[in-house]
Amino acid sequence: MNLSKTASLYGIRSNGGFHGDVFTSPAVVRYMLDKVGYNSNSDLRNIRILEPSCGDGEFVVEIAHRLLQSAIFHHFDANEAFHRNVRAYDIDVRKIEHSRKRLADIGISPSKENLQVADFLKCKTDKVDVVVGNPPYVRYENIPEDMRDYCRRNYSTFHYRCDLYVPFFEKTLSLLTEGGCHCFICSNRWLKNEYGKKLRQLIARKYALKMIIDLEQADAFQEEVLAYPAITVIKADKPSKKIDYGEIRKVDELTDLQFSKRNIPIDDNWTNIFSSIPTNETFKTIEQQGFKIGIGAATGADAVFVSCDLPEKVETELILPSINARDLRGNQFNWHGEYLLNPYKSDGTLVDLANYPLANAYLEQHRERLAARHIARKSPAKWYKTIDRISPSLLTQPKILLPDMSGNTFVFVDDGLFYPLHNIYYITGRSSVQLRLLAAFLMSDLVRCQLSAVTNTMNGGVSRWQSQHLRKLRIPDLSAISAKDIQQILAFYESREIRSINIKINELYGIS
């Protein structure tokens, strides 16, 4: 097999390895096999088990070890049982050969059917009782177009900007015999984000989700990678009502992990699994309460459209004081004096540069760069437009400002002085008082816990403020809060007493 068309199919990672190659810690492998009931003290002679992406053989070698021990206890031929029941695949011939050698070293002689060099997503595979493994992680942009097309045609869960591990889930789940057990460790992104939506729907409707262990803070692999992993256990059975959920920070915590019971989701929204703070039916979304969620303006060329020097270079009626994420760091509001050049009239059409000689001269200096942008190539005559239209009326509206990725614990409200740029989400609507009240709730554990349940944290455990996640948050009806309680919460907000905000909200809504 041509290695350049197999192992290197998805490109080279920054550390020199191939995309898709992230190998599992032996301690995690042992734990996962325990969880699917593949134990050496059990009679394993007739258990059909599959590893769909075997890599260097961590799973398949541990499977062989357990089969050898089981053969001693239960008096059967381990090699014969291995030949009949164990299947492993990998796209890389070198990894298959390495796995074969490791198996030979412990006394197992695999056949070509046991360990196959193949693209698992495309090959024919028999039913099995157990699936276990670590599927390849390949981001959408690294999947070749022909493979994307194949996945779209053959896998209903291949949705949006899907990672390759999602169709691995779909295919392996479909191979389970009735009552069969499935256990993967992989990135936890599919549990919360848009591209995992159809996989979540499939599992919620057709399978029994038994367990999720979040290892986001743990070193679950043989190298340091930003994979944000989770272990899932799924059975080919009727959906149940409860799931075991656990979190660990170190792999050695697996041995005495304490689980909590969470309600099983019935659709693609699995928020309730990850949130330890329940919301009741009287809580409403932010938009249901009359607020609007938006994202700041993208220009496609901030170096041209955003600058501290614009008041000296273009007509003042075309500039707006702007704010971006770096102005809101360390819980401090520190405007750096930048302005946004607005090339639009109030009706949303572009201004005629002939009427603005200073702006015309300034933009002409950068015409080559601006005209090369994708947005300008689609409309060459509008070469000086920004990606997003700019609405000057937004400037004067009071608004909550939420930097996309921020370690801030305080949520800022702008009283109508700045225009937000593309790395800031904002919330407008209702009065300045109501916005500050909402900001206080956004600072609370009630919301932060929900946010961590609907979004994946970035480095340092920071959750991202994004419109798709903000729209899922549920908070008490702000209009139903008494004037006295509003006054108290606002006092805590202005003095940045987050602990007092939490105590008050927990007291009002019976949150323990």
Short mmCIF file of C-alpha atoms in Angstrom, two decimals:
data_model
loop_
_atom_site.label_atom_id
_atom_site.label_comp_id
_atom_site.label_asym_id
_atom_site.label_seq_id
_atom_site.Cartn_x
_atom_site.Cartn_y
_atom_site.Cartn_z
CA MET A 1 0.00 0.00 0.00
CA ASN A 2 1.27 3.48 -0.87
CA LEU A 3 2.06 5.09 2.47
CA SER A 4 1.79 8.62 1.06
CA LYS A 5 -1.86 7.89 0.32
CA THR A 6 -2.62 6.27 3.65
CA ALA A 7 -0.71 7.41 6.72
CA SER A 8 -0.12 10.90 5.34
CA LEU A 9 -3.65 11.27 3.96
CA TYR A 10 -4.62 13.89 6.53
CA GLY A 11 -1.36 15.82 6.69
CA ILE A 12 1.43 16.43 9.19
CA ARG A 13 0.90 17.86 12.67
CA SER A 14 3.13 20.57 14.10
CA ASN A 15 5.04 17.98 16.18
CA GLY A 16 5.89 15.93 13.07
CA GLY A 17 3.24 13.24 13.57
CA PHE A 18 0.26 12.63 11.35
CA HIS A 19 -3.16 14.17 11.94
CA GLY A 20 -5.27 11.52 13.64
CA ASP A 21 -2.38 10.01 15.62
CA VAL A 22 -2.89 10.56 19.35
CA PHE A 23 -2.13 7.45 21.41
CA THR A 24 -3.86 6.50 24.63
CA SER A 25 -2.25 6.14 28.06
CA PRO A 26 -2.06 2.43 29.09
CA ALA A 27 -3.86 3.22 32.37
CA VAL A 28 -6.79 4.65 30.41
CA VAL A 29 -6.81 1.64 28.07
CA ARG A 30 -7.08 -0.73 31.04
CA TYR A 31 -9.85 1.33 32.60
CA MET A 32 -11.88 1.38 29.38
CA LEU A 33 -11.64 -2.37 28.88
CA ASP A 34 -12.80 -2.83 32.47
CA LYS A 35 -15.81 -0.61 31.77
CA VAL A 36 -16.94 -2.66 28.78
CA GLY A 37 -16.60 -5.85 30.83
CA TYR A 38 -13.65 -7.28 28.90
CA ASN A 39 -11.94 -8.65 32.01
CA SER A 40 -9.39 -11.46 32.22
CA ASN A 41 -11.35 -13.29 34.95
CA SER A 42 -14.32 -13.59 32.57
CA ASP A 43 -14.63 -16.21 29.85
CA LEU A 44 -13.65 -14.17 26.80
CA ARG A 45 -13.45 -16.98 24.25
CA ASN A 46 -16.63 -15.94 22.38
CA ILE A 47 -16.56 -12.16 22.84
CA ARG A 48 -16.17 -10.41 19.48
CA ILE A 49 -14.27 -7.16 19.97
CA LEU A 50 -13.28 -4.38 17.57
CA GLU A 51 -10.67 -1.61 17.67
CA PRO A 52 -11.26 0.58 14.58
CA SER A 53 -8.03 2.61 14.65
CA CYS A 54 -5.36 0.63 16.45
CA GLY A 55 -2.35 2.92 16.06
CA ASP A 56 0.65 1.40 17.85
CA GLY A 57 -1.51 -1.28 19.41
CA GLU A 58 -2.23 -0.13 22.97
CA PHE A 59 -5.77 -1.47 22.95
CA VAL A 60 -5.23 -4.60 20.89
CA VAL A 61 -2.18 -5.68 22.93
CA GLU A 62 -4.07 -5.21 26.21
CA ILE A 63 -6.97 -7.17 24.68
CA ALA A 64 -4.52 -10.00 23.89
CA HIS A 65 -3.08 -9.92 27.42
CA ARG A 66 -6.56 -10.31 28.89
CA LEU A 67 -7.48 -13.04 26.43
CA LEU A 68 -4.34 -15.00 27.39
CA GLN A 69 -5.19 -14.74 31.09
CA SER A 70 -8.80 -15.71 30.45
CA ALA A 71 -7.63 -18.75 28.46
CA ILE A 72 -5.63 -19.94 31.47
CA PHE A 73 -8.58 -19.54 33.83
CA HIS A 74 -11.21 -21.00 31.51
CA HIS A 75 -9.15 -23.55 29.54
CA PHE A 76 -9.36 -22.49 25.90
CA ASP A 77 -6.88 -21.72 23.11
CA ALA A 78 -6.11 -17.97 23.23
CA ASN A 79 -4.71 -17.82 19.68
CA GLU A 80 -7.75 -19.57 18.26
CA ALA A 81 -10.09 -17.19 20.13
CA PHE A 82 -8.05 -14.19 19.02
CA HIS A 83 -8.20 -15.27 15.37
CA ARG A 84 -11.96 -15.76 15.55
CA ASN A 85 -13.03 -12.72 17.57
CA VAL A 86 -10.54 -9.83 17.54
CA ARG A 87 -10.50 -7.24 14.76
CA ALA A 88 -8.35 -4.12 14.51
CA TYR A 89 -7.83 -1.66 11.67
CA ASP A 90 -5.47 1.15 10.79
CA ILE A 91 -4.77 3.13 7.67
CA ASP A 92 -1.01 3.06 8.31
CA VAL A 93 0.78 -0.18 7.34
CA ARG A 94 3.68 0.63 9.67
CA LYS A 95 1.40 0.81 12.69
CA ILE A 96 -0.24 -2.50 11.81
CA GLU A 97 3.20 -4.13 11.48
CA HIS A 98 4.30 -2.63 14.80
CA SER A 99 1.15 -3.95 16.48
CA ARG A 100 1.77 -7.41 14.96
CA LYS A 101 5.28 -7.45 16.42
CA ARG A 102 4.02 -6.46 19.87
CA LEU A 103 1.45 -9.25 19.74
CA ALA A 104 4.06 -11.80 18.63
CA ASP A 105 6.22 -10.80 21.59
CA ILE A 106 3.49 -11.99 24.00
CA GLY A 107 2.66 -15.18 22.11
CA ILE A 108 -0.21 -14.14 19.83
CA SER A 109 0.12 -14.72 16.07
CA PRO A 110 -2.52 -12.56 14.38
CA SER A 111 -3.86 -13.31 10.92
CA LYS A 112 -4.44 -10.75 8.17
CA GLU A 113 -8.11 -10.69 9.18
CA ASN A 114 -7.26 -9.78 12.77
CA LEU A 115 -5.18 -6.71 11.96
CA GLN A 116 -6.07 -5.07 8.67
CA VAL A 117 -4.48 -2.20 6.79
CA ALA A 118 -7.62 -0.40 5.65
CA ASP A 119 -9.66 2.76 5.82
CA PHE A 120 -12.14 1.61 8.43
CA LEU A 121 -14.85 4.02 7.29
CA LYS A 122 -14.85 2.43 3.82
CA CYS A 123 -14.33 -1.26 4.51
CA LYS A 124 -16.91 -4.01 5.14
CA THR A 125 -17.02 -5.09 8.79
CA ASP A 126 -18.93 -7.75 10.73
CA LYS A 127 -21.04 -7.28 13.84
CA VAL A 128 -19.26 -7.29 17.21
CA ASP A 129 -20.12 -7.44 20.91
CA VAL A 130 -17.65 -4.79 22.04
CA VAL A 131 -16.11 -1.71 20.44
CA VAL A 132 -13.28 0.04 22.24
CA GLY A 133 -10.69 2.54 21.14
CA ASN A 134 -9.43 6.00 20.37
CA PRO A 135 -10.70 7.09 16.94
CA PRO A 136 -8.59 9.47 14.83
CA TYR A 137 -9.03 13.21 15.34
CA VAL A 138 -8.91 15.01 12.01
CA ARG A 139 -10.43 18.47 11.78
CA TYR A 140 -12.77 19.24 8.92
CA GLU A 141 -10.26 21.46 7.13
CA ASN A 142 -7.71 18.62 7.10
CA ILE A 143 -10.09 16.05 5.61
CA PRO A 144 -9.61 15.81 1.81
CA GLU A 145 -12.62 16.94 -0.19
CA ASP A 146 -13.26 13.49 -1.67
CA MET A 147 -13.32 11.98 1.82
CA ARG A 148 -15.72 14.68 3.02
CA ASP A 149 -18.01 13.83 0.10
CA TYR A 150 -17.81 10.13 0.95
CA CYS A 151 -18.72 10.80 4.58
CA ARG A 152 -21.64 13.05 3.62
CA ARG A 153 -23.02 10.31 1.36
CA ASN A 154 -22.55 7.44 3.79
CA TYR A 155 -22.83 8.87 7.30
CA SER A 156 -25.88 10.81 8.43
CA THR A 157 -23.97 12.28 11.40
CA PHE A 158 -21.35 13.98 9.21
CA HIS A 159 -22.73 17.44 9.83
CA TYR A 160 -21.46 21.01 9.54
CA ARG A 161 -17.65 21.23 10.00
CA CYS A 162 -17.42 17.70 11.32
CA ASP A 163 -14.33 16.02 12.76
CA LEU A 164 -13.49 12.59 11.32
CA TYR A 165 -14.08 10.81 14.62
CA VAL A 166 -17.85 11.45 14.34
CA PRO A 167 -18.44 8.96 11.48
CA PHE A 168 -16.21 6.52 13.41
CA PHE A 169 -18.80 6.72 16.18
CA GLU A 170 -21.68 6.18 13.77
CA LYS A 171 -20.18 3.17 12.03
CA THR A 172 -18.95 1.40 15.18
CA LEU A 173 -22.27 1.92 16.96
CA SER A 174 -24.08 0.38 13.97
CA LEU A 175 -21.89 -2.75 14.29
CA LEU A 176 -22.92 -3.57 17.87
CA THR A 177 -24.94 -6.69 18.52
CA GLU A 178 -27.99 -6.32 20.74
CA GLY A 179 -26.77 -5.39 24.22
CA GLY A 180 -23.27 -4.76 22.89
CA CYS A 181 -21.03 -2.17 24.54
CA HIS A 182 -19.12 0.77 23.02
CA CYS A 183 -16.37 2.77 24.72
CA PHE A 184 -14.36 5.53 23.03
CA ILE A 185 -11.97 8.12 24.34
CA CYS A 186 -11.80 11.15 22.10
CA SER A 187 -12.22 14.90 21.97
CA ASN A 188 -15.28 16.06 23.94
CA ARG A 189 -16.20 18.67 21.30
CA TRP A 190 -18.98 16.54 19.82
CA LEU A 191 -20.80 16.46 23.15
CA LYS A 192 -21.56 20.18 23.03
CA ASN A 193 -20.94 21.86 19.71
CA GLU A 194 -22.83 22.14 16.42
CA TYR A 195 -20.96 19.49 14.45
CA GLY A 196 -21.84 16.83 17.05
CA LYS A 197 -25.56 17.62 16.87
CA LYS A 198 -26.65 14.71 14.66
CA LEU A 199 -24.48 12.20 16.51
CA ARG A 200 -26.07 13.29 19.79
CA GLN A 201 -29.51 12.89 18.23
CA LEU A 202 -28.66 9.39 17.00
CA ILE A 203 -27.41 8.23 20.39
CA ALA A 204 -30.25 9.83 22.36
CA ARG A 205 -32.89 8.17 20.17
CA LYS A 206 -31.42 4.71 19.49
CA TYR A 207 -28.88 3.81 22.18
CA ALA A 208 -28.39 3.74 25.95
CA LEU A 209 -25.84 6.37 26.97
CA LYS A 210 -24.43 4.92 30.17
CA MET A 211 -21.45 7.02 31.17
CA ILE A 212 -19.43 10.15 30.38
CA ILE A 213 -16.13 10.94 32.06
CA ASP A 214 -14.69 14.37 31.33
CA LEU A 215 -10.87 14.23 31.23
CA GLU A 216 -10.42 17.77 29.95
CA GLN A 217 -7.82 18.59 32.59
CA ALA A 218 -6.13 15.16 32.62
CA ASP A 219 -3.16 13.79 30.63
CA ALA A 220 -4.98 10.89 29.03
CA PHE A 221 -2.57 10.40 26.13
CA GLN A 222 1.06 9.46 25.61
CA GLU A 223 1.95 13.01 24.59
CA GLU A 224 0.75 16.46 25.56
CA VAL A 225 -2.03 17.46 23.19
CA LEU A 226 -4.93 19.92 23.29
CA ALA A 227 -7.54 17.24 22.68
CA TYR A 228 -9.93 17.95 25.61
CA PRO A 229 -10.86 14.25 25.91
CA ALA A 230 -13.84 12.43 27.32
CA ILE A 231 -14.62 8.74 27.77
CA THR A 232 -18.11 7.62 26.77
CA VAL A 233 -19.78 4.27 27.37
CA ILE A 234 -22.79 3.48 25.16
CA LYS A 235 -24.83 0.30 24.91
CA ALA A 236 -26.94 -1.08 22.07
CA ASP A 237 -30.02 -1.04 24.24
CA LYS A 238 -33.11 1.04 24.92
CA PRO A 239 -32.35 4.57 26.14
CA SER A 240 -32.28 4.77 29.93
CA LYS A 241 -33.31 7.64 32.18
CA LYS A 242 -30.03 8.33 34.00
CA ILE A 243 -26.37 8.57 33.11
CA ASP A 244 -23.24 8.36 35.28
CA TYR A 245 -21.19 11.53 34.92
CA GLY A 246 -17.73 12.17 36.33
CA GLU A 247 -14.79 14.56 35.98
CA ILE A 248 -11.13 14.01 36.75
CA ARG A 249 -7.96 16.12 36.66
CA LYS A 250 -5.47 13.25 36.80
CA VAL A 251 -5.60 9.81 35.21
CA ASP A 252 -4.90 8.07 38.53
CA GLU A 253 -8.21 9.50 39.83
CA LEU A 254 -10.04 7.01 37.58
CA THR A 255 -9.59 4.22 40.14
CA ASP A 256 -11.84 5.85 42.75
CA LEU A 257 -13.88 8.21 40.61
CA GLN A 258 -17.19 9.22 42.19
CA PHE A 259 -20.03 9.56 39.68
CA SER A 260 -23.11 11.72 39.88
CA LYS A 261 -26.41 10.79 38.27
CA ARG A 262 -27.66 13.08 35.49
CA ASN A 263 -30.82 12.97 33.41
CA ILE A 264 -30.53 11.38 29.99
CA PRO A 265 -31.14 13.82 27.10
CA ILE A 266 -33.92 13.03 24.64
CA ASP A 267 -32.58 15.09 21.72
CA ASP A 268 -29.37 16.85 20.66
CA ASN A 269 -29.29 19.23 23.66
CA TRP A 270 -27.17 17.51 26.31
CA THR A 271 -26.70 20.60 28.48
CA ASN A 272 -28.32 19.02 31.53
CA ILE A 273 -25.61 16.35 31.66
CA PHE A 274 -22.81 18.85 32.15
CA SER A 275 -24.52 21.42 34.36
CA SER A 276 -24.54 20.69 38.08
CA ILE A 277 -26.93 23.61 38.67
CA PRO A 278 -30.48 22.82 37.48
CA THR A 279 -32.76 25.42 35.91
CA ASN A 280 -36.52 25.24 36.27
CA GLU A 281 -39.30 25.72 33.74
CA THR A 282 -39.89 29.35 34.76
CA PHE A 283 -36.40 30.36 33.61
CA LYS A 284 -36.22 32.00 30.19
CA THR A 285 -33.58 32.58 27.55
CA ILE A 286 -31.97 35.99 27.21
CA GLU A 287 -33.79 36.68 23.95
CA GLN A 288 -37.14 35.60 25.37
CA GLN A 289 -36.70 38.44 27.87
CA GLY A 290 -36.44 41.13 25.20
CA PHE A 291 -32.67 41.36 24.79
CA LYS A 292 -30.78 41.02 21.51
CA ILE A 293 -27.48 39.18 21.05
CA GLY A 294 -24.95 40.23 18.42
CA ILE A 295 -21.31 40.15 17.47
CA GLY A 296 -19.11 43.14 16.67
CA ALA A 297 -18.14 44.21 13.18
CA ALA A 298 -15.64 42.27 11.08
CA THR A 299 -13.79 44.40 8.55
CA GLY A 300 -11.50 41.97 6.77
CA ALA A 301 -8.65 44.45 7.24
CA ASP A 302 -8.49 45.83 10.76
CA ALA A 303 -5.09 47.35 10.11
CA VAL A 304 -6.79 49.72 7.65
CA PHE A 305 -10.25 50.22 9.17
CA VAL A 306 -9.25 50.37 12.85
CA SER A 307 -6.64 52.81 14.12
CA CYS A 308 -5.86 55.44 16.73
CA ASP A 309 -4.78 57.78 13.90
CA LEU A 310 -8.06 57.87 11.96
CA PRO A 311 -9.25 61.24 13.44
CA GLU A 312 -6.22 62.83 11.78
CA LYS A 313 -6.64 61.08 8.44
CA VAL A 314 -10.35 60.92 7.54
CA GLU A 315 -13.50 62.97 8.01
CA THR A 316 -14.74 62.76 11.60
CA GLU A 317 -18.30 61.89 10.56
CA LEU A 318 -16.98 58.57 9.20
CA ILE A 319 -15.31 57.37 12.39
CA LEU A 320 -16.67 55.69 15.49
CA PRO A 321 -14.81 55.06 18.76
CA SER A 322 -14.38 51.27 18.78
CA ILE A 323 -13.62 48.65 21.36
CA ASN A 324 -12.11 45.20 21.09
CA ALA A 325 -11.21 42.34 23.40
CA ARG A 326 -7.80 43.72 24.37
CA ASP A 327 -9.52 46.78 25.85
CA LEU A 328 -11.26 44.48 28.36
CA ARG A 329 -8.53 42.49 30.05
CA GLY A 330 -7.82 41.65 33.65
CA ASN A 331 -11.28 42.89 34.70
CA GLN A 332 -10.27 46.37 33.56
CA PHE A 333 -11.96 48.59 30.96
CA ASN A 334 -8.99 50.29 29.31
CA TRP A 335 -9.79 51.89 25.96
CA HIS A 336 -6.72 52.17 23.74
CA GLY A 337 -8.09 55.05 21.69
CA GLU A 338 -8.89 53.18 18.48
CA TYR A 339 -11.53 54.29 15.98
CA LEU A 340 -13.46 52.39 13.33
CA LEU A 341 -13.73 53.80 9.82
CA ASN A 342 -17.36 53.43 8.76
CA PRO A 343 -17.80 53.47 4.96
CA TYR A 344 -21.61 53.14 5.16
CA LYS A 345 -24.46 55.61 5.19
CA SER A 346 -27.30 55.28 7.67
CA ASP A 347 -29.37 53.35 5.09
CA GLY A 348 -26.68 50.68 4.82
CA THR A 349 -25.33 51.68 1.41
CA LEU A 350 -21.71 52.66 0.84
CA VAL A 351 -20.76 56.32 0.95
CA ASP A 352 -19.55 57.99 -2.23
CA LEU A 353 -15.85 58.56 -1.61
CA ALA A 354 -15.96 61.56 -3.93
CA ASN A 355 -17.77 63.36 -1.11
CA TYR A 356 -15.03 62.50 1.38
CA PRO A 357 -11.65 63.51 -0.05
CA LEU A 358 -9.67 62.63 3.10
CA ALA A 359 -11.19 59.16 3.39
CA ASN A 360 -10.81 58.67 -0.35
CA ALA A 361 -7.10 59.49 -0.21
CA TYR A 362 -6.58 57.27 2.84
CA LEU A 363 -8.39 54.26 1.39
CA GLU A 364 -6.71 54.65 -2.00
CA GLN A 365 -3.37 54.17 -0.22
CA HIS A 366 -4.57 50.73 0.81
CA ARG A 367 -6.63 49.91 -2.28
CA GLU A 368 -4.50 46.97 -3.41
CA ARG A 369 -4.80 45.27 -0.04
CA LEU A 370 -8.52 45.97 0.33
CA ALA A 371 -9.36 44.87 -3.22
CA ALA A 372 -7.59 41.53 -2.65
CA ARG A 373 -10.04 40.51 0.09
CA HIS A 374 -12.64 37.87 -0.76
CA ILE A 375 -15.50 40.27 0.05
CA ALA A 376 -14.08 42.82 -2.42
CA ARG A 377 -13.36 40.31 -5.18
CA LYS A 378 -17.06 39.42 -5.21
CA SER A 379 -17.98 43.11 -5.74
CA PRO A 380 -14.95 44.94 -7.23
CA ALA A 381 -16.79 48.27 -7.41
CA LYS A 382 -17.32 48.07 -3.63
CA TRP A 383 -13.67 47.38 -2.86
CA TYR A 384 -13.72 49.53 0.30
CA LYS A 385 -16.68 47.80 2.01
CA THR A 386 -16.22 45.94 5.29
CA ILE A 387 -17.27 42.31 5.77
CA ASP A 388 -20.09 43.37 8.09
CA ARG A 389 -22.22 46.43 7.58
CA ILE A 390 -21.75 49.00 10.27
CA SER A 391 -24.80 50.53 11.93
CA PRO A 392 -23.87 53.78 13.72
CA SER A 393 -27.02 53.56 15.87
CA LEU A 394 -25.41 50.64 17.74
CA LEU A 395 -22.76 53.02 19.07
CA THR A 396 -25.19 54.96 21.27
CA GLN A 397 -27.09 51.95 22.60
CA PRO A 398 -26.24 50.68 26.10
CA LYS A 399 -24.80 47.18 25.74
CA ILE A 400 -23.17 44.35 27.61
CA LEU A 401 -19.70 43.62 26.23
CA LEU A 402 -18.47 40.02 26.23
CA PRO A 403 -14.99 39.30 24.79
CA ASP A 404 -15.02 35.98 22.92
CA MET A 405 -12.21 34.44 24.97
CA SER A 406 -11.66 36.13 28.29
CA GLY A 407 -10.55 35.27 31.79
CA ASN A 408 -12.59 38.17 33.17
CA THR A 409 -14.90 37.52 36.11
CA PHE A 410 -16.56 40.93 35.71
CA VAL A 411 -19.02 41.64 32.89
CA PHE A 412 -18.85 45.18 31.52
CA VAL A 413 -21.71 47.40 30.38
CA ASP A 414 -21.03 50.21 27.91
CA ASP A 415 -23.53 53.05 28.27
CA GLY A 416 -23.36 53.95 24.58
CA LEU A 417 -19.84 55.23 23.96
CA PHE A 418 -18.20 52.51 21.84
CA TYR A 419 -18.73 50.38 18.75
CA PRO A 420 -17.81 46.68 19.33
CA LEU A 421 -15.44 44.90 16.94
CA HIS A 422 -15.53 41.27 15.80
CA ASN A 423 -13.93 39.68 18.88
CA ILE A 424 -16.67 40.98 21.18
CA TYR A 425 -20.20 39.68 21.55
CA TYR A 426 -22.74 42.17 22.83
CA ILE A 427 -26.24 42.24 24.29
CA THR A 428 -28.60 45.18 23.79
CA GLY A 429 -32.23 45.88 24.60
CA ARG A 430 -34.30 47.11 27.52
CA SER A 431 -32.92 49.67 29.97
CA SER A 432 -29.41 50.27 31.24
CA VAL A 433 -30.60 49.05 34.65
CA GLN A 434 -31.90 45.79 33.15
CA LEU A 435 -28.63 45.31 31.27
CA ARG A 436 -26.67 45.68 34.50
CA LEU A 437 -28.99 43.23 36.20
CA LEU A 438 -28.43 40.77 33.36
CA ALA A 439 -24.68 41.37 33.60
CA ALA A 440 -24.82 40.41 37.28
CA PHE A 441 -26.54 37.14 36.38
CA LEU A 442 -23.92 36.49 33.68
CA MET A 443 -21.27 36.74 36.40
CA SER A 444 -23.03 34.20 38.62
CA ASP A 445 -22.36 30.50 39.09
CA LEU A 446 -25.88 29.87 37.78
CA VAL A 447 -24.83 31.10 34.33
CA ARG A 448 -21.15 30.15 34.39
CA CYS A 449 -22.06 26.53 35.11
CA GLN A 450 -24.57 26.54 32.24
CA LEU A 451 -21.96 28.09 29.96
CA SER A 452 -19.41 25.40 30.75
CA ALA A 453 -22.11 22.85 29.95
CA VAL A 454 -22.81 24.19 26.46
CA THR A 455 -19.32 25.22 25.40
CA ASN A 456 -15.88 23.69 25.52
CA THR A 457 -13.34 25.45 27.68
CA MET A 458 -10.14 26.82 26.19
CA ASN A 459 -6.66 26.78 27.72
CA GLY A 460 -6.82 27.68 31.39
CA GLY A 461 -10.41 26.44 31.73
CA VAL A 462 -11.94 29.58 30.17
CA SER A 463 -15.36 29.23 28.56
CA ARG A 464 -16.09 31.17 25.40
CA TRP A 465 -18.83 33.78 25.12
CA GLN A 466 -20.42 33.06 21.74
CA SER A 467 -23.88 33.91 20.45
CA GLN A 468 -24.83 30.25 19.86
CA HIS A 469 -24.05 29.53 23.53
CA LEU A 470 -25.57 32.72 24.92
CA ARG A 471 -28.86 31.82 23.25
CA LYS A 472 -29.02 28.54 25.20
CA LEU A 473 -28.60 30.07 28.65
CA ARG A 474 -31.68 30.14 30.86
CA ILE A 475 -32.07 32.67 33.65
CA PRO A 476 -34.91 33.81 35.94
CA ASP A 477 -37.42 36.29 34.52
CA LEU A 478 -35.76 39.60 35.34
CA SER A 479 -39.12 41.41 35.22
CA ALA A 480 -40.39 39.27 38.09
CA ILE A 481 -37.62 40.28 40.50
CA SER A 482 -38.74 42.71 43.20
CA ALA A 483 -37.41 46.27 43.23
CA LYS A 484 -35.70 45.60 46.56
CA ASP A 485 -33.88 42.53 45.27
CA ILE A 486 -32.90 44.33 42.04
CA GLN A 487 -31.42 47.17 44.08
CA GLN A 488 -29.41 44.74 46.17
CA ILE A 489 -28.12 42.74 43.20
CA LEU A 490 -27.14 45.94 41.37
CA ALA A 491 -25.26 47.17 44.45
CA PHE A 492 -23.29 43.91 44.48
CA TYR A 493 -22.67 44.28 40.73
CA GLU A 494 -21.32 47.83 40.97
CA SER A 495 -19.02 46.84 43.84
CA ARG A 496 -18.00 43.64 41.98
CA GLU A 497 -19.02 41.38 44.86
CA ILE A 498 -19.47 38.19 42.86
CA ARG A 499 -19.71 36.00 45.95
CA SER A 500 -22.57 38.15 47.25
CA ILE A 501 -24.31 37.96 43.85
CA ASN A 502 -24.13 34.16 44.02
CA ILE A 503 -25.44 34.02 47.56
CA LYS A 504 -28.35 36.29 46.67
CA ILE A 505 -29.30 34.40 43.47
CA ASN A 506 -29.01 31.03 45.20
CA GLU A 507 -31.20 32.31 48.03
CA LEU A 508 -33.84 33.69 45.64
CA TYR A 509 -34.10 30.54 43.49
CA GLY A 510 -33.38 27.75 45.97
CA ILE A 511 -30.06 26.71 44.45
CA SER A 512 -27.93 24.71 46.86
#
